[in-house]
mmCIF file of C-alpha atoms in Angstrom:
data_model
loop_
_atom_site.group_PDB
_atom_site.id
_atom_site.type_symbol
_atom_site.label_atom_id
_atom_site.label_comp_id
_atom_site.label_asym_id
_atom_site.label_seq_id
_atom_site.Cartn_x
_atom_site.Cartn_y
_atom_site.Cartn_z
ATOM 1 C CA MET A 1 7.594 31.929 20.318
ATOM 2 C CA THR A 2 9.148 28.601 19.608
ATOM 3 C CA PRO A 3 7.762 26.925 16.446
ATOM 4 C CA VAL A 4 5.977 23.626 17.127
ATOM 5 C CA PRO A 5 7.754 20.835 15.190
ATOM 6 C CA ASN A 6 5.814 18.938 12.621
ATOM 7 C CA PRO A 7 4.701 15.488 13.903
ATOM 8 C CA PRO A 8 6.394 12.612 12.206
ATOM 9 C CA ALA A 9 4.875 11.387 8.999
ATOM 10 C CA PRO A 10 2.660 8.288 9.673
ATOM 11 C CA SER A 11 4.200 5.082 8.304
ATOM 12 C CA VAL A 12 2.029 2.607 6.397
ATOM 13 C CA LEU A 13 2.948 -0.928 5.318
ATOM 14 C CA PHE A 14 0.933 -2.743 2.637
ATOM 15 C CA VAL A 15 1.256 -6.557 2.725
ATOM 16 C CA CYS A 16 0.040 -9.178 0.318
ATOM 17 C CA VAL A 17 1.302 -12.672 -0.456
ATOM 18 C CA HIS A 18 3.430 -12.023 -3.486
ATOM 19 C CA ASN A 19 3.979 -8.186 -3.238
ATOM 20 C CA ALA A 20 3.403 -8.201 -7.007
ATOM 21 C CA GLY A 21 0.001 -6.609 -7.408
ATOM 22 C CA ARG A 22 -2.339 -5.177 -4.753
ATOM 23 C CA SER A 23 0.262 -4.042 -2.226
ATOM 24 C CA GLN A 24 2.391 -2.562 -4.999
ATOM 25 C CA MET A 25 -0.602 -0.583 -6.295
ATOM 26 C CA ALA A 26 -1.550 0.584 -2.780
ATOM 27 C CA ALA A 27 1.953 1.699 -2.006
ATOM 28 C CA ALA A 28 2.235 3.639 -5.231
ATOM 29 C CA PHE A 29 -1.070 5.348 -4.840
ATOM 30 C CA LEU A 30 -0.216 6.266 -1.196
ATOM 31 C CA ALA A 31 3.267 7.606 -2.241
ATOM 32 C CA ARG A 32 1.788 9.636 -5.084
ATOM 33 C CA LEU A 33 -1.146 10.994 -3.116
ATOM 34 C CA GLY A 34 0.502 11.482 0.202
ATOM 35 C CA GLY A 35 3.930 12.643 -0.867
ATOM 36 C CA ASP A 36 6.473 13.254 1.870
ATOM 37 C CA ARG A 37 3.591 13.524 4.399
ATOM 38 C CA VAL A 38 3.490 9.684 4.732
ATOM 39 C CA GLU A 39 6.078 7.025 4.827
ATOM 40 C CA VAL A 40 5.237 4.037 2.561
ATOM 41 C CA ARG A 41 6.332 0.412 2.459
ATOM 42 C CA SER A 42 5.098 -2.731 0.817
ATOM 43 C CA ALA A 43 6.101 -6.354 1.185
ATOM 44 C CA GLY A 44 4.961 -9.956 0.621
ATOM 45 C CA SER A 45 4.834 -13.024 2.823
ATOM 46 C CA ALA A 46 6.057 -15.021 -0.232
ATOM 47 C CA PRO A 47 7.364 -12.516 -2.705
ATOM 48 C CA ALA A 48 7.230 -13.155 -6.432
ATOM 49 C CA ASP A 49 10.086 -12.679 -8.819
ATOM 50 C CA ALA A 50 8.579 -9.557 -10.437
ATOM 51 C CA VAL A 51 5.618 -7.200 -10.300
ATOM 52 C CA ASN A 52 2.621 -8.439 -12.347
ATOM 53 C CA PRO A 53 2.903 -6.892 -15.862
ATOM 54 C CA ALA A 54 -0.879 -6.346 -15.968
ATOM 55 C CA VAL A 55 -0.646 -4.376 -12.730
ATOM 56 C CA VAL A 56 2.245 -2.271 -14.192
ATOM 57 C CA ALA A 57 0.183 -1.603 -17.320
ATOM 58 C CA ALA A 58 -3.057 -0.726 -15.257
ATOM 59 C CA MET A 59 -1.105 1.722 -13.083
ATOM 60 C CA ALA A 60 0.512 3.294 -16.137
ATOM 61 C CA GLU A 61 -3.023 3.977 -17.491
ATOM 62 C CA VAL A 62 -3.555 6.396 -14.556
ATOM 63 C CA GLY A 63 -0.092 7.935 -14.816
ATOM 64 C CA VAL A 64 1.657 5.949 -12.019
ATOM 65 C CA ASP A 65 4.845 4.226 -13.120
ATOM 66 C CA ILE A 66 5.724 1.148 -10.997
ATOM 67 C CA ALA A 67 7.753 -0.566 -13.742
ATOM 68 C CA ALA A 68 10.951 -0.339 -11.717
ATOM 69 C CA GLU A 69 9.477 -1.708 -8.517
ATOM 70 C CA SER A 70 10.299 -5.197 -7.316
ATOM 71 C CA PRO A 71 8.615 -7.481 -4.712
ATOM 72 C CA LYS A 72 10.123 -7.369 -1.237
ATOM 73 C CA ALA A 73 9.997 -9.889 1.621
ATOM 74 C CA LEU A 74 7.972 -9.084 4.638
ATOM 75 C CA THR A 75 10.096 -8.525 7.718
ATOM 76 C CA THR A 76 9.319 -8.208 11.339
ATOM 77 C CA GLU A 77 11.165 -4.862 11.397
ATOM 78 C CA ALA A 78 8.933 -3.517 8.601
ATOM 79 C CA VAL A 79 5.836 -4.320 10.678
ATOM 80 C CA ARG A 80 7.485 -3.027 13.893
ATOM 81 C CA THR A 81 8.323 0.316 12.429
ATOM 82 C CA SER A 82 4.942 0.970 10.831
ATOM 83 C CA ASP A 83 2.038 2.859 12.343
ATOM 84 C CA VAL A 84 -0.540 1.163 10.100
ATOM 85 C CA VAL A 85 -0.369 -2.303 8.513
ATOM 86 C CA VAL A 86 -2.744 -3.018 5.695
ATOM 87 C CA THR A 87 -3.044 -6.682 4.844
ATOM 88 C CA MET A 88 -4.509 -7.805 1.545
ATOM 89 C CA GLY A 89 -4.967 -11.558 1.746
ATOM 90 C CA CYS A 90 -1.759 -12.622 3.462
ATOM 91 C CA GLY A 91 -3.696 -14.401 6.178
ATOM 92 C CA ASP A 92 -1.783 -15.154 9.403
ATOM 93 C CA ALA A 93 1.602 -14.668 7.797
ATOM 94 C CA CYS A 94 1.770 -11.102 9.019
ATOM 95 C CA PRO A 95 3.475 -10.571 12.407
ATOM 96 C CA TYR A 96 1.356 -8.947 15.096
ATOM 97 C CA PHE A 97 2.558 -6.237 17.460
ATOM 98 C CA PRO A 98 0.268 -4.663 20.094
ATOM 99 C CA GLY A 99 -0.349 -0.917 19.535
ATOM 100 C CA LYS A 100 -0.161 -1.084 15.751
ATOM 101 C CA ARG A 101 -3.233 -0.387 13.674
ATOM 102 C CA TYR A 102 -4.158 -3.255 11.446
ATOM 103 C CA LEU A 103 -6.551 -3.087 8.523
ATOM 104 C CA ASP A 104 -7.518 -5.916 6.270
ATOM 105 C CA TRP A 105 -8.602 -4.956 2.811
ATOM 106 C CA THR A 106 -10.409 -7.738 0.987
ATOM 107 C CA LEU A 107 -9.596 -7.300 -2.741
ATOM 108 C CA ASP A 108 -9.494 -9.600 -5.707
ATOM 109 C CA ASP A 109 -5.983 -10.943 -6.450
ATOM 110 C CA PRO A 110 -4.852 -9.657 -9.842
ATOM 111 C CA ALA A 111 -2.461 -12.603 -10.338
ATOM 112 C CA GLY A 112 -3.029 -14.251 -13.717
ATOM 113 C CA ARG A 113 -5.444 -11.630 -14.839
ATOM 114 C CA ASP A 114 -5.307 -9.241 -17.783
ATOM 115 C CA VAL A 115 -5.339 -5.451 -17.609
ATOM 116 C CA GLU A 116 -9.096 -5.245 -18.068
ATOM 117 C CA ALA A 117 -9.707 -7.412 -14.959
ATOM 118 C CA VAL A 118 -7.013 -5.454 -12.964
ATOM 119 C CA ARG A 119 -8.618 -2.004 -13.535
ATOM 120 C CA PRO A 120 -11.548 -2.484 -10.972
ATOM 121 C CA VAL A 121 -9.012 -3.749 -8.320
ATOM 122 C CA ARG A 122 -6.799 -0.769 -9.069
ATOM 123 C CA ASP A 123 -9.735 1.689 -8.750
ATOM 124 C CA ALA A 124 -10.855 0.051 -5.508
ATOM 125 C CA ILE A 125 -7.395 0.346 -3.995
ATOM 126 C CA GLU A 126 -7.192 4.056 -4.995
ATOM 127 C CA ARG A 127 -10.500 4.732 -3.218
ATOM 128 C CA ARG A 128 -9.286 2.959 -0.116
ATOM 129 C CA VAL A 129 -5.947 4.758 -0.172
ATOM 130 C CA ARG A 130 -7.730 8.132 -0.361
ATOM 131 C CA GLY A 131 -9.941 7.063 2.569
ATOM 132 C CA LEU A 132 -6.845 5.961 4.576
ATOM 133 C CA LEU A 133 -5.159 9.353 3.976
ATOM 134 C CA ALA A 134 -8.265 11.141 5.202
ATOM 135 C CA GLU A 135 -8.274 8.939 8.406
ATOM 136 C CA LEU A 136 -4.615 9.802 8.949
ATOM 137 C CA GLY A 137 -5.353 13.470 8.551
ATOM 138 C CA VAL A 138 -3.251 13.856 5.371
ATOM 139 C CA GLU A 139 -4.773 15.697 2.484
ATOM 140 C CA ALA A 140 -4.436 13.849 -0.793
ATOM 141 C CA ARG A 141 -2.515 15.611 -3.551
ATOM 142 C CA ALA A 142 -4.370 16.268 -6.728
#
């Protein structure tokens, strides 16, 4: 018998305006929980200069290090090559391609907030990422 090849890993793109908070947290959680069974990208329609320090600190509290990450610009190619595009407040700035799955997660923007205010956003993102993994048929790592 010929072995059946594994299907390609689903590709997910997280988009927010500055790619400095919500999309960075979502991408980090998906990468950690999905491992090599998902392809993860994040980008911003108007990227900031750096990831929000309160976001970095809030993620560090749960053992996820995003200190070396940097905001990236949203490109048409990133959208085109993704199976799922999750927007987080970027409005109409995200290109639309038929056949892609688009989700819009309404979450508070952590910009200008302290770590205490970022924690509930972080936790909501983790719950949504776990739900997305389940929808994609990918078992979350412990």
